[in-house]
Short mmCIF file of C-alpha atoms in Angstrom, two decimals:
data_model
loop_
_atom_site.label_atom_id
_atom_site.label_comp_id
_atom_site.label_asym_id
_atom_site.label_seq_id
_atom_site.Cartn_x
_atom_site.Cartn_y
_atom_site.Cartn_z
CA MET A 17 75.26 148.98 30.40
CA ALA A 18 78.59 150.67 31.06
CA LEU A 19 78.89 153.23 33.81
CA PHE A 20 80.25 156.72 33.25
CA GLN A 21 84.01 157.06 33.79
CA ASN A 22 83.95 160.27 35.84
CA VAL A 23 81.53 162.63 37.51
CA ALA A 24 81.82 165.32 34.82
CA ALA A 25 80.55 162.82 32.23
CA VAL A 26 77.58 161.99 34.48
CA THR A 27 76.69 165.66 34.88
CA ALA A 28 76.96 166.36 31.13
CA ALA A 29 74.73 163.38 30.27
CA ALA A 30 72.20 164.37 32.95
CA ARG A 31 72.01 167.87 31.46
CA GLU A 32 71.40 166.40 28.01
CA ARG A 33 68.53 164.25 29.33
CA LEU A 34 66.92 167.23 31.07
CA GLU A 35 67.17 169.38 27.92
CA LEU A 36 65.04 166.77 26.11
CA ILE A 37 62.00 167.45 28.31
CA LYS A 38 59.61 169.15 25.89
CA PRO A 39 56.03 168.43 24.82
CA THR A 40 57.28 167.76 21.27
CA ALA A 41 59.20 164.78 22.71
CA GLY A 42 56.15 163.43 24.55
CA PHE A 43 56.67 165.11 27.93
CA TYR A 44 54.22 167.29 29.87
CA THR A 45 56.71 170.04 30.72
CA ASP A 46 58.48 172.47 28.41
CA VAL A 47 61.98 172.97 29.85
CA LEU A 48 63.25 176.28 28.47
CA ALA A 49 66.76 176.22 30.02
CA VAL A 50 69.01 174.01 32.13
CA PHE A 51 71.61 175.58 34.44
CA VAL A 52 74.35 173.42 35.95
CA ALA A 53 75.99 174.47 39.23
CA PRO A 54 78.03 176.57 39.72
CA GLU A 55 76.21 178.31 36.84
CA ILE A 56 73.50 180.55 38.31
CA ALA A 57 70.12 181.27 36.78
CA LYS A 58 69.61 185.01 36.46
CA ASP A 59 66.42 186.67 37.63
CA SER A 60 65.51 187.02 33.96
CA ALA A 61 65.87 183.26 33.29
CA PRO A 62 62.89 181.81 31.45
CA LEU A 63 60.28 180.00 33.48
CA MET A 64 60.19 176.99 33.45
CA HIS A 65 63.90 176.27 33.94
CA VAL A 66 65.96 173.58 35.66
CA LEU A 67 68.82 173.87 38.13
CA LEU A 68 71.06 170.77 38.18
CA ARG A 69 73.29 170.47 41.23
CA GLY A 70 75.66 167.71 42.27
CA GLY A 71 75.28 166.84 45.93
CA ASN A 72 76.80 164.20 48.18
CA ASP A 73 79.35 161.94 46.53
CA ARG A 74 80.41 158.76 48.30
CA LEU A 75 82.68 155.77 47.77
CA ILE A 76 80.85 152.43 47.69
CA ALA A 77 83.53 150.02 46.39
CA TRP A 78 87.25 150.08 45.68
CA ALA A 79 89.43 147.96 43.37
CA SER A 80 92.71 149.77 42.82
CA PRO A 81 93.12 151.97 40.79
CA GLN A 82 89.35 152.39 40.37
CA ALA A 83 86.49 153.14 42.68
CA MET A 84 82.75 152.84 42.34
CA ARG A 85 81.10 156.00 43.61
CA VAL A 86 77.55 157.32 44.00
CA ARG A 87 76.73 160.95 43.32
CA GLU A 88 73.46 162.45 44.48
CA TYR A 89 71.94 164.99 42.11
CA GLU A 90 69.38 167.66 42.91
CA ILE A 91 67.18 168.56 39.96
CA GLU A 92 65.14 171.65 40.73
CA GLY A 93 62.33 172.62 38.40
CA VAL A 94 61.56 176.34 38.79
CA PHE A 95 58.09 177.52 37.76
CA LYS A 96 56.05 180.72 37.80
CA LYS A 97 54.11 181.13 41.02
CA THR A 98 50.92 180.48 39.05
CA ALA A 99 51.97 176.89 38.31
CA THR A 100 49.70 174.26 39.81
CA GLU A 101 50.55 171.26 41.95
CA GLN A 102 49.84 169.13 38.87
CA ASP A 103 52.40 171.13 36.84
CA LEU A 104 55.08 170.38 39.44
CA ALA A 105 54.01 166.74 39.75
CA ASN A 106 54.13 166.38 35.96
CA PHE A 107 57.71 167.67 35.97
CA HIS A 108 58.60 165.03 38.57
CA VAL A 109 57.20 162.32 36.27
CA ASP A 110 58.98 163.88 33.27
CA VAL A 111 62.37 163.81 35.04
CA LEU A 112 61.94 160.15 35.99
CA ARG A 113 60.90 159.28 32.44
CA ALA A 114 63.85 161.26 30.99
CA PHE A 115 66.19 159.17 33.14
CA GLY A 116 64.60 155.94 31.92
CA ILE A 117 62.20 155.02 34.72
CA GLY A 118 59.35 153.06 33.18
CA GLN A 119 61.41 152.09 30.13
CA ASP A 120 61.21 148.43 29.13
CA LEU A 121 64.47 148.55 27.20
CA PRO A 122 67.68 148.71 29.25
CA GLU A 123 69.34 151.08 26.76
CA GLY A 124 66.70 153.70 27.62
CA LYS A 125 67.76 153.76 31.28
CA PHE A 126 70.34 156.31 32.40
CA PRO A 127 73.58 154.39 33.11
CA GLY A 128 74.15 153.97 36.85
CA LEU A 129 70.75 155.29 37.96
CA LEU A 130 69.90 153.89 41.38
CA ASP A 131 66.21 153.39 40.73
CA GLU A 132 65.92 150.59 43.28
CA GLU A 133 66.61 153.14 46.03
CA GLY A 134 63.87 155.37 44.70
CA ASP A 135 63.85 159.11 44.36
CA GLU A 136 62.83 161.93 46.63
CA ALA A 137 60.87 165.06 45.73
CA GLU A 138 60.41 168.22 47.77
CA TYR A 139 57.93 170.93 46.86
CA ARG A 140 58.54 174.62 47.60
CA TRP A 141 55.45 176.79 47.25
CA ALA A 142 55.55 180.52 46.60
CA VAL A 143 54.77 182.70 49.59
CA LYS A 144 53.94 186.39 49.67
CA GLY A 145 56.51 188.39 47.72
CA GLU A 146 57.97 185.42 45.81
CA THR A 147 57.54 185.02 42.07
CA THR A 148 58.48 181.36 41.69
CA GLN A 149 57.83 177.95 43.18
CA SER A 150 59.71 174.74 42.59
CA ILE A 151 60.10 171.03 43.02
CA THR A 152 63.48 169.48 43.82
CA ILE A 153 64.04 165.86 42.85
CA ARG A 154 66.97 163.87 44.24
CA LEU A 155 68.46 160.94 42.33
CA GLY A 156 71.55 158.80 42.94
CA ILE A 157 73.83 157.76 40.08
CA GLN A 158 76.75 155.31 40.24
CA TYR A 159 79.90 155.98 38.28
CA VAL A 160 83.51 154.79 38.10
CA GLN A 161 86.47 156.98 39.01
CA THR A 162 90.06 156.03 38.16
CA TYR A 163 92.85 157.21 40.45
CA ASN A 164 96.10 156.93 38.51
#
């Protein structure tokens, strides 16, 4: 499985995978919109929506003129404050499935996904005065960058 050739290609492919998360495709969650940083979701954005943000990006190997890099992505699922813990947990499972976790066929796995390192999920519950709650999932993805 070939790795992506730059970080913009990784981000575009990640967005495409997240946009597939719908009950009609066998998922629990119905993703209504995906916003990619620096794009900002407006207050009127539909709930449930996803915020996709690139995080830390580090060099792991170098062979001139190319480098192998790892980019951490934060995938935040934003729900109405009435969403249950199970709704947020289902979104976590949906994201992992959309990126190919649990797939028997290698072509179903997202190229470069660091599934052996695992993922991380952080819940944010609505408090008084807030109208949303969310879960943020962090995944690492390897890609190749050419410097010439």
